CSV table of C-alpha atoms in Angstrom, one decimal:
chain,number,residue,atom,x,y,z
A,1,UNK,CA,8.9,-6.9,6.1
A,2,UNK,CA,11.0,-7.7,3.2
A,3,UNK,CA,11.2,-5.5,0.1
A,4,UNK,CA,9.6,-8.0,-1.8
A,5,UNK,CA,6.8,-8.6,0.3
A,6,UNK,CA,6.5,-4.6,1.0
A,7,UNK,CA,6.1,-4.2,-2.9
A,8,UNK,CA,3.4,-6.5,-3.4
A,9,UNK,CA,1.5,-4.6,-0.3
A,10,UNK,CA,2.2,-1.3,-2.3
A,11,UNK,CA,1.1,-2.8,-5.4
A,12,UNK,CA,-1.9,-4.1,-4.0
A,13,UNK,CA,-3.2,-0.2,-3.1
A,14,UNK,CA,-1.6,1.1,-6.8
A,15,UNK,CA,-5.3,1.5,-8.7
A,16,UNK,CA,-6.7,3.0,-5.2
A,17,UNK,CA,-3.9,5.6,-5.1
A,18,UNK,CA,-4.5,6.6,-9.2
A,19,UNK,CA,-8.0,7.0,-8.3
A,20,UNK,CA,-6.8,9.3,-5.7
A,21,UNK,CA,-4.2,11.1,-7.4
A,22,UNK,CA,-6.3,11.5,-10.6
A,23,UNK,CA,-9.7,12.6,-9.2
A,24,UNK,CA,-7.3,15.1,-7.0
A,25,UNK,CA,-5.2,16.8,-9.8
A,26,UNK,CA,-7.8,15.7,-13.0
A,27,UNK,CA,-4.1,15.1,-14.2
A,28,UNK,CA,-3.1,11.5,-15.1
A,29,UNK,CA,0.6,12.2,-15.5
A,30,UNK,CA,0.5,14.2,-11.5
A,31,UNK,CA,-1.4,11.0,-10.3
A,32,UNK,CA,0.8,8.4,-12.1
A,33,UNK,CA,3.7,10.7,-10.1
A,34,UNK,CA,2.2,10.9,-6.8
A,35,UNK,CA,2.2,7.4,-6.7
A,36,UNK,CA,6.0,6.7,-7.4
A,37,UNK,CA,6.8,9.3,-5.2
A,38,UNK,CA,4.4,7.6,-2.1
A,39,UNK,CA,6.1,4.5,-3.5
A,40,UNK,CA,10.0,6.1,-3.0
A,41,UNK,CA,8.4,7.4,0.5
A,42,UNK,CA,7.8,4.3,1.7
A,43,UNK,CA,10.4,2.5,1.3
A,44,UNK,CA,12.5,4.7,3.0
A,45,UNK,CA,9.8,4.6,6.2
A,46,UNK,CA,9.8,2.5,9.0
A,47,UNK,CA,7.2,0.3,7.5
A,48,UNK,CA,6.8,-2.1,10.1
A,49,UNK,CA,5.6,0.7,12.6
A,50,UNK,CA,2.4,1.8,9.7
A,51,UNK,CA,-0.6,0.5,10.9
A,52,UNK,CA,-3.1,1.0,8.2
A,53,UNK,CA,-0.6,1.6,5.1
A,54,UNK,CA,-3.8,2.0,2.6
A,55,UNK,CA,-4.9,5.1,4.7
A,56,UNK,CA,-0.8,5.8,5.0
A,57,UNK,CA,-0.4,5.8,1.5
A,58,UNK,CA,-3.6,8.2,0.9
A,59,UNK,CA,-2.5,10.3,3.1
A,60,UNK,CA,0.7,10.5,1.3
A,61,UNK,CA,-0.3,10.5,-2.3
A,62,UNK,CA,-3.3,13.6,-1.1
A,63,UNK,CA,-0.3,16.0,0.2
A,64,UNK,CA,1.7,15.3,-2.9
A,65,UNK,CA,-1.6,16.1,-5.1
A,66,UNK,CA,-2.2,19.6,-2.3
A,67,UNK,CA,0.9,20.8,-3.7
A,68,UNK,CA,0.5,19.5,-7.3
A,69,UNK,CA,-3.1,21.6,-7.4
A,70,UNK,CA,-1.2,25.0,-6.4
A,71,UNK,CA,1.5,24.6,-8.8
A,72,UNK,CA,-1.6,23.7,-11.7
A,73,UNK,CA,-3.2,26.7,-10.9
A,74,UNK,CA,-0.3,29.0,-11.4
A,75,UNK,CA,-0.2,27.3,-14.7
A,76,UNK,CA,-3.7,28.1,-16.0
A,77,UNK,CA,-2.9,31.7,-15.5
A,78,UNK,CA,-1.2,32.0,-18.8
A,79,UNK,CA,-3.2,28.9,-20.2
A,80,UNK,CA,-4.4,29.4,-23.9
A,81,UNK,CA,-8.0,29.6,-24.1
A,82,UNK,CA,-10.5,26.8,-21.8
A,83,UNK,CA,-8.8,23.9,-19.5
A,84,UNK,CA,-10.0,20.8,-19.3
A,85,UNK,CA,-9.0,17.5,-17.2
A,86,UNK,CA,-6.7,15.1,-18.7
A,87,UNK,CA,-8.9,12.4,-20.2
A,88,UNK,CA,-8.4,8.9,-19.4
A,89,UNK,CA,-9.0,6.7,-23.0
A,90,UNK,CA,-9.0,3.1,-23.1
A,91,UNK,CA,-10.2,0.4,-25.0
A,92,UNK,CA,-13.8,0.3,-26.1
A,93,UNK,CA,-14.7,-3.3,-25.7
A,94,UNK,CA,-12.9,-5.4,-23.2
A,95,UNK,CA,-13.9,-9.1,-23.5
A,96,UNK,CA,-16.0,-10.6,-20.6
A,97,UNK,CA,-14.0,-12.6,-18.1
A,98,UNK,CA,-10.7,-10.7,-18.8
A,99,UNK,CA,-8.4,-10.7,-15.6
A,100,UNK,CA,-5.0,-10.5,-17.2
A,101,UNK,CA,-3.1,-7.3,-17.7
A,102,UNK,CA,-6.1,-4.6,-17.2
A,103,UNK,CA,-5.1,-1.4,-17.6
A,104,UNK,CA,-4.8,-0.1,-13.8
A,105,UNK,CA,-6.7,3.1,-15.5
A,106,UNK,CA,-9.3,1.3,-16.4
A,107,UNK,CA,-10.0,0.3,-13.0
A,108,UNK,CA,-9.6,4.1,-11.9
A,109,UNK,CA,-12.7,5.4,-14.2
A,110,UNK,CA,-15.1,2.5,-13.1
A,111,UNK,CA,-16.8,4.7,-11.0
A,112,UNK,CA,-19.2,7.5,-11.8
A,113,UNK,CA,-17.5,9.8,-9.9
A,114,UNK,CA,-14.8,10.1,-12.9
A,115,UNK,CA,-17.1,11.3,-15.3
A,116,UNK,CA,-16.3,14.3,-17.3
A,117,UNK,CA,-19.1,16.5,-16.3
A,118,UNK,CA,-18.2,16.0,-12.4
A,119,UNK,CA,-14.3,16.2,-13.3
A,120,UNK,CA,-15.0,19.7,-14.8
A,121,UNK,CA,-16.6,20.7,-11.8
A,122,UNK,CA,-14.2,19.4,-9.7
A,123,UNK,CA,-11.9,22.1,-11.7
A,124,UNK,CA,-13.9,24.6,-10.9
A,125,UNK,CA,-13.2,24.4,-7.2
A,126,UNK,CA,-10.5,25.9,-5.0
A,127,UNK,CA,-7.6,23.3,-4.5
A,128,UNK,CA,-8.8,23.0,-0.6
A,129,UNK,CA,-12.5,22.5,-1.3
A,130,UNK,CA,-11.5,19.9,-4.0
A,131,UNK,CA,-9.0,18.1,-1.7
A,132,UNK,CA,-11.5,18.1,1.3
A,133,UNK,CA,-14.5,17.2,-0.9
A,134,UNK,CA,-12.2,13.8,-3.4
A,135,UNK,CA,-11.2,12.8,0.2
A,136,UNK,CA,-14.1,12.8,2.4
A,137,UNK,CA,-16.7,11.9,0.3
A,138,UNK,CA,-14.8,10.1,-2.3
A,139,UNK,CA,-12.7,7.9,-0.2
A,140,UNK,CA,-14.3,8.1,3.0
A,141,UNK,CA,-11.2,9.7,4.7
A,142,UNK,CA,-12.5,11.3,8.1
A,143,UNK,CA,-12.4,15.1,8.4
A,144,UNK,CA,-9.6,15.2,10.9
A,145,UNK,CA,-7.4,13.7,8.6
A,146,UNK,CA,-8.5,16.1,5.8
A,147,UNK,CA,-7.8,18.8,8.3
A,148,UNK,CA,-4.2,17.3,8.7
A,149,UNK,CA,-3.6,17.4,4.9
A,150,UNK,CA,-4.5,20.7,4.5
A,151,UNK,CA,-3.7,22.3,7.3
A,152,UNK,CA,-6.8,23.6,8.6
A,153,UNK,CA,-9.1,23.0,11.7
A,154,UNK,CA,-11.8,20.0,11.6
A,155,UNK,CA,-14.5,22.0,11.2
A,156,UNK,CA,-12.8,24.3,8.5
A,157,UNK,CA,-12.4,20.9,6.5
A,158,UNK,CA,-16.2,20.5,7.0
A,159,UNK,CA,-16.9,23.7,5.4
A,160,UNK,CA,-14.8,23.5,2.4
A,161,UNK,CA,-16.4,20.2,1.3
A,162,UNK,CA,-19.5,21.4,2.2
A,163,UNK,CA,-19.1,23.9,-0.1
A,164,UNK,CA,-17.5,21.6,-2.9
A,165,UNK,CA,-20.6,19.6,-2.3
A,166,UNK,CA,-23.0,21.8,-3.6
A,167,UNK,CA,-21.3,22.7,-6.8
A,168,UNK,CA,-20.8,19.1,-7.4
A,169,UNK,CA,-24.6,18.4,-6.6
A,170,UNK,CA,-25.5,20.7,-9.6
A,171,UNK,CA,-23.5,18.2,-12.2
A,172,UNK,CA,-25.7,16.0,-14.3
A,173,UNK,CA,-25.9,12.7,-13.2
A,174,UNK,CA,-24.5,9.9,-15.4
A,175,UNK,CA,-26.8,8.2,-17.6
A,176,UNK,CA,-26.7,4.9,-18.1
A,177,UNK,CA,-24.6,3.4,-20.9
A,178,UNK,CA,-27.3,2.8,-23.4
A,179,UNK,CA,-28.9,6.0,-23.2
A,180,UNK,CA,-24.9,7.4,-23.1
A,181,UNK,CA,-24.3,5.2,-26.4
A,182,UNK,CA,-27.5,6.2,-28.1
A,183,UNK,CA,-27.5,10.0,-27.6
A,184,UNK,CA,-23.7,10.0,-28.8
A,185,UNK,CA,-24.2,7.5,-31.8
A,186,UNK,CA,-27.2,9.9,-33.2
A,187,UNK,CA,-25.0,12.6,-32.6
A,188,UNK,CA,-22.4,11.6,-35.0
A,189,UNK,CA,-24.4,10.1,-38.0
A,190,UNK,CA,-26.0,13.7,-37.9
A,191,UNK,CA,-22.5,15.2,-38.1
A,192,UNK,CA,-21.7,12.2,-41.2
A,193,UNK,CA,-25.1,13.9,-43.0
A,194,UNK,CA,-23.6,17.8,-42.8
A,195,UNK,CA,-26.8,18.9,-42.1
A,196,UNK,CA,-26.5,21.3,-39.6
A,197,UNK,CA,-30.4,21.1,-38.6
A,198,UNK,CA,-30.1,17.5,-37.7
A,199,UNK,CA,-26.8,17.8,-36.0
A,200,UNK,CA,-28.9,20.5,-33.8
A,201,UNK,CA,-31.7,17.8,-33.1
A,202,UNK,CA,-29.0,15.7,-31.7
A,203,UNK,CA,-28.4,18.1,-28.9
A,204,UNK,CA,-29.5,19.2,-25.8
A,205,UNK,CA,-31.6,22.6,-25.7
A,206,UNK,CA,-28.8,23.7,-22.9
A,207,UNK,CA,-25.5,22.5,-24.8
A,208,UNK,CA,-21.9,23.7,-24.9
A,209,UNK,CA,-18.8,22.9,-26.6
A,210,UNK,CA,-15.8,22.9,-24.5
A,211,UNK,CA,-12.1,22.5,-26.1
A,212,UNK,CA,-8.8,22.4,-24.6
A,213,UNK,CA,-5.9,22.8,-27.0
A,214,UNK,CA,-3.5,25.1,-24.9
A,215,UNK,CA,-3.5,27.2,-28.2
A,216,UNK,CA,-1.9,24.0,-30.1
A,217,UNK,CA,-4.8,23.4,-32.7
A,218,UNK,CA,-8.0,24.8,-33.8
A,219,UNK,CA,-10.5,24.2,-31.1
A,220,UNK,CA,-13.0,26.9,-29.8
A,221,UNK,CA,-11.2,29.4,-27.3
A,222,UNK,CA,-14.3,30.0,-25.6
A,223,UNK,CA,-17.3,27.6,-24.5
A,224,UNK,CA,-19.8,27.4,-27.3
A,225,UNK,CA,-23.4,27.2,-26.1
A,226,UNK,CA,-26.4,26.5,-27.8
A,227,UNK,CA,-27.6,23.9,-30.1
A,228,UNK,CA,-27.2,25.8,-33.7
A,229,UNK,CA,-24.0,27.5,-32.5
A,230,UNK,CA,-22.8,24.1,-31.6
A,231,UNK,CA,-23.8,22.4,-34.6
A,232,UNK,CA,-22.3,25.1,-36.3
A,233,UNK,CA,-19.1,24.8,-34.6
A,234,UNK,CA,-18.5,21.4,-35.5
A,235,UNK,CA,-19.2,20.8,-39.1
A,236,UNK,CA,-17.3,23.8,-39.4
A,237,UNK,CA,-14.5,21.9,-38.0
A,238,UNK,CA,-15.6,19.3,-40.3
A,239,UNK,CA,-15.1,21.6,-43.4
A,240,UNK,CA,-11.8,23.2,-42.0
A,241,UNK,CA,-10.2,19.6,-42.0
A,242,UNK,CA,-11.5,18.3,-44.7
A,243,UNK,CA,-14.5,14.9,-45.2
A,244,UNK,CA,-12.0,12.5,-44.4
A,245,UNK,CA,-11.9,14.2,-40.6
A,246,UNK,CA,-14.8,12.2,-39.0
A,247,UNK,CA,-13.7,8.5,-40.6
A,248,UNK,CA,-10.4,9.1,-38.3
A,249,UNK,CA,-12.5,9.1,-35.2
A,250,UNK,CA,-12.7,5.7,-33.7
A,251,UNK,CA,-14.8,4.9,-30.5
A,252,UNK,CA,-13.6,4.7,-27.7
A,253,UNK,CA,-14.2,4.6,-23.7
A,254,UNK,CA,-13.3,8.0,-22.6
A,255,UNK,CA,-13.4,8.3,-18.7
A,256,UNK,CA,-16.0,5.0,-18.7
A,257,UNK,CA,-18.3,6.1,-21.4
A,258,UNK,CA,-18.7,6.1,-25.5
A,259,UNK,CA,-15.9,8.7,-27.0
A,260,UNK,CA,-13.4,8.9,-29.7
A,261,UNK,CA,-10.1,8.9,-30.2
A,262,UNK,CA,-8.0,10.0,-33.5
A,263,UNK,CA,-4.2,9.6,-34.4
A,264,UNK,CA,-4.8,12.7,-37.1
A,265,UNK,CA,-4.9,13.0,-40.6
A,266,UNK,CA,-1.9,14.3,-42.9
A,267,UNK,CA,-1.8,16.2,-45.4
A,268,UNK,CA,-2.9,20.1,-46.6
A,269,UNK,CA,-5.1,20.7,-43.9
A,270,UNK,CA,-3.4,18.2,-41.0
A,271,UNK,CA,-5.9,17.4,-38.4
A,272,UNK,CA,-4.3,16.9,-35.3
A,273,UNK,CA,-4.5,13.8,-32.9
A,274,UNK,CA,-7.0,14.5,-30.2
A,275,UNK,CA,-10.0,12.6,-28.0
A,276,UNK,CA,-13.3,13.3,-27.4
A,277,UNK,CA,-16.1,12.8,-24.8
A,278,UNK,CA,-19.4,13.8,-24.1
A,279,UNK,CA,-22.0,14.1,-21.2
A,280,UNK,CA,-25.5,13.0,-21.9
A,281,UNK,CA,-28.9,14.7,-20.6
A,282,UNK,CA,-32.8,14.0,-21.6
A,283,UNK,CA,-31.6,11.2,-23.9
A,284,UNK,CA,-29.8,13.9,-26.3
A,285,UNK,CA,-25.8,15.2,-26.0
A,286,UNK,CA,-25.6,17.8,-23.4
A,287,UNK,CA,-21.6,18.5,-23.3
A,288,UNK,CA,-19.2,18.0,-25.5
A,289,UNK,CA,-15.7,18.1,-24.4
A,290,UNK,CA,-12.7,18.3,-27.3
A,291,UNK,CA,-9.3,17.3,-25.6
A,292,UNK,CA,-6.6,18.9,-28.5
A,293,UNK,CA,-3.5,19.5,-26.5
A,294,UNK,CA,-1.3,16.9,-26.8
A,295,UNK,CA,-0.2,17.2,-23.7
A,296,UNK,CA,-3.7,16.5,-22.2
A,297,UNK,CA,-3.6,12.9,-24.0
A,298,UNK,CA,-1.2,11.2,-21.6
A,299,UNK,CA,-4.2,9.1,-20.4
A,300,UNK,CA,-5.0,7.9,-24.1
A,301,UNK,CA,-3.8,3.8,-23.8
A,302,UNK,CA,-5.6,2.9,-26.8
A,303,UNK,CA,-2.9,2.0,-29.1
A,304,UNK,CA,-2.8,4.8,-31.9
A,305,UNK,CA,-1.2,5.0,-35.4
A,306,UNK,CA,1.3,7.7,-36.5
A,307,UNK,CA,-1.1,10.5,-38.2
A,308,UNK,CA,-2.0,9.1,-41.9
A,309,UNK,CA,-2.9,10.5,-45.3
A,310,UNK,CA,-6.5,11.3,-46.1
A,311,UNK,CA,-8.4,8.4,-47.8
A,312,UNK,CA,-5.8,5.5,-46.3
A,313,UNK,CA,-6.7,3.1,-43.3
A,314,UNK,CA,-5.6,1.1,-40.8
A,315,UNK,CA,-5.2,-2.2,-41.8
């Protein structure tokens, strides 16, 4: 097989292997990474003697991700305050009948299982039972294969994503887009009013407020819970950065559903770029999730503007 020819076959699994890598690590820039490096593997394999290079190249990209979850982990033990997934923010509204140049990251959150309320879960599980759980019942990869990955027996592989299995089962399932758009939409034209009663009407009875700054900007440092203590939270935020704060959020699709996306504001009080989703129960906001680390926006390919002064806009 020529190198040409073996390119085109790689590129041809590229947007499976993302939505391997990603769902994985919950790390764009570790996903975009396992794939080069499966990509530098294979061309120095014997690729004529790969039977099933899709499967191959899972296989690849999982270990690569194994080893990326342990060294993640050692990270969040001197993490600032809560960690979240690394969002992935496109564009809003993609024109019907558009083939040419989609975003291969588009193509990875298409799926429900990228959600943000089933990534945080995913988080919340030990690298093993998250590797044995993506694969198995994500990508259909049998369990002795899973076992191989991680190093385990079959029926060990088995258990951990049985285990995984039930934590992800207690995730709210995704609504669909409508009632997602509606429930997010209310949201913020209570947050436009100030009135922290309606901004509480706009939420779910059981709500929380995660952010994820890595102690770069003002963000909560622990979950806030509640529907006043969320409301609260985020027209305090709203006075803290000024009026001007909520006309730099623009929508945008944040891991397949209605979010936002800012470039910042300048000035006195500078509010820093950042993105935004949300996950939507009973018709109202249940979670809202504040990405402010900058180096948790390497998924944002919505082009952005440098931060601007309050009261200017784009043109």
């Amino acid at each position: 097989m020529s190198t040409v020819s073996l390119a085109e076959h790689f590129q041809s699994h590229r947007s499976h292997l993302l939505s391997v890598g990603y769902r994985v690590t919950g790390s764009v820039a570790d996903a975009e990474d396992a794939v080069q490096e499966s990509w530098i593997r294979l061309a120095s394999a014997d690729a004529e003697s790969i039977e099933d290079l899709r499967a191959w190249l899972t296989t690849v990209v999982a270990r690569i991700c194994r080893d990326r979850l342990k060294s993640a982990a050692s990270r969040r033990e001197t993490y600032v305050g809560q960690w979240l997934p690394e969002p992935i923010v496109t564009a809003r509204d993609v024109p019907a009948g558009t083939t040419l140049s989609v975003d291969p990251l588009q193509i990875v959150v298409r799926t429900e299982d990228t959600r943000l309320a089933a990534l945080v879960v995913l988080d919340s599980l030990t690298p093993p039972q998250r590797v044995a759980f993506v694969l198995h019942d994500g990508f259909s990869v049998p369990f002795d294969d899973v076992a191989s990955i991680l190093d385990v027996s079959t029926a060990s592989a088995r258990q951990l994503a049985s285990r995984a299995r039930k934590q992800v089962d207690s995730t709210p399932a995704p609504v669909p887009d409508a009632e997602h758009d509606a429930a997010v939409t209310a949201l913020m034209a209570a947050l436009a009013t100030g009135d922290v009663g309606r901004v509480a009407q706009a939420l779910h009875p059981e709500c929380r407020m995660i952010g994820d700054s890595g102690g770069t900007a003002r963000t909560a440092a622990q979950i806030v819970r509640g529907p006043d203590k969320c409301a609260h939270f985020f027209l305090g935020l709203v006075a803290m950065y000024g009026e001007n704060t909520l006309g730099s959020l623009e929508p945008a699709s944040v891991n397949g559903q209605l979010g936002y996306v800012s470039s910042g504001l300048v000035g006195a009080r500078s509010f820093p770029a950042r993105a935004g989703g949300f996950t939507v129960r009973d018709g109202s906001v249940w979670a809202s999730y504040d990405f402010a680390n900058p180096a948790k926006l390497r998924g944002v390919t919505v082009p952005l503007d440098f931060p601007r002064e309050p009261g200017t806009h784009r043109n």
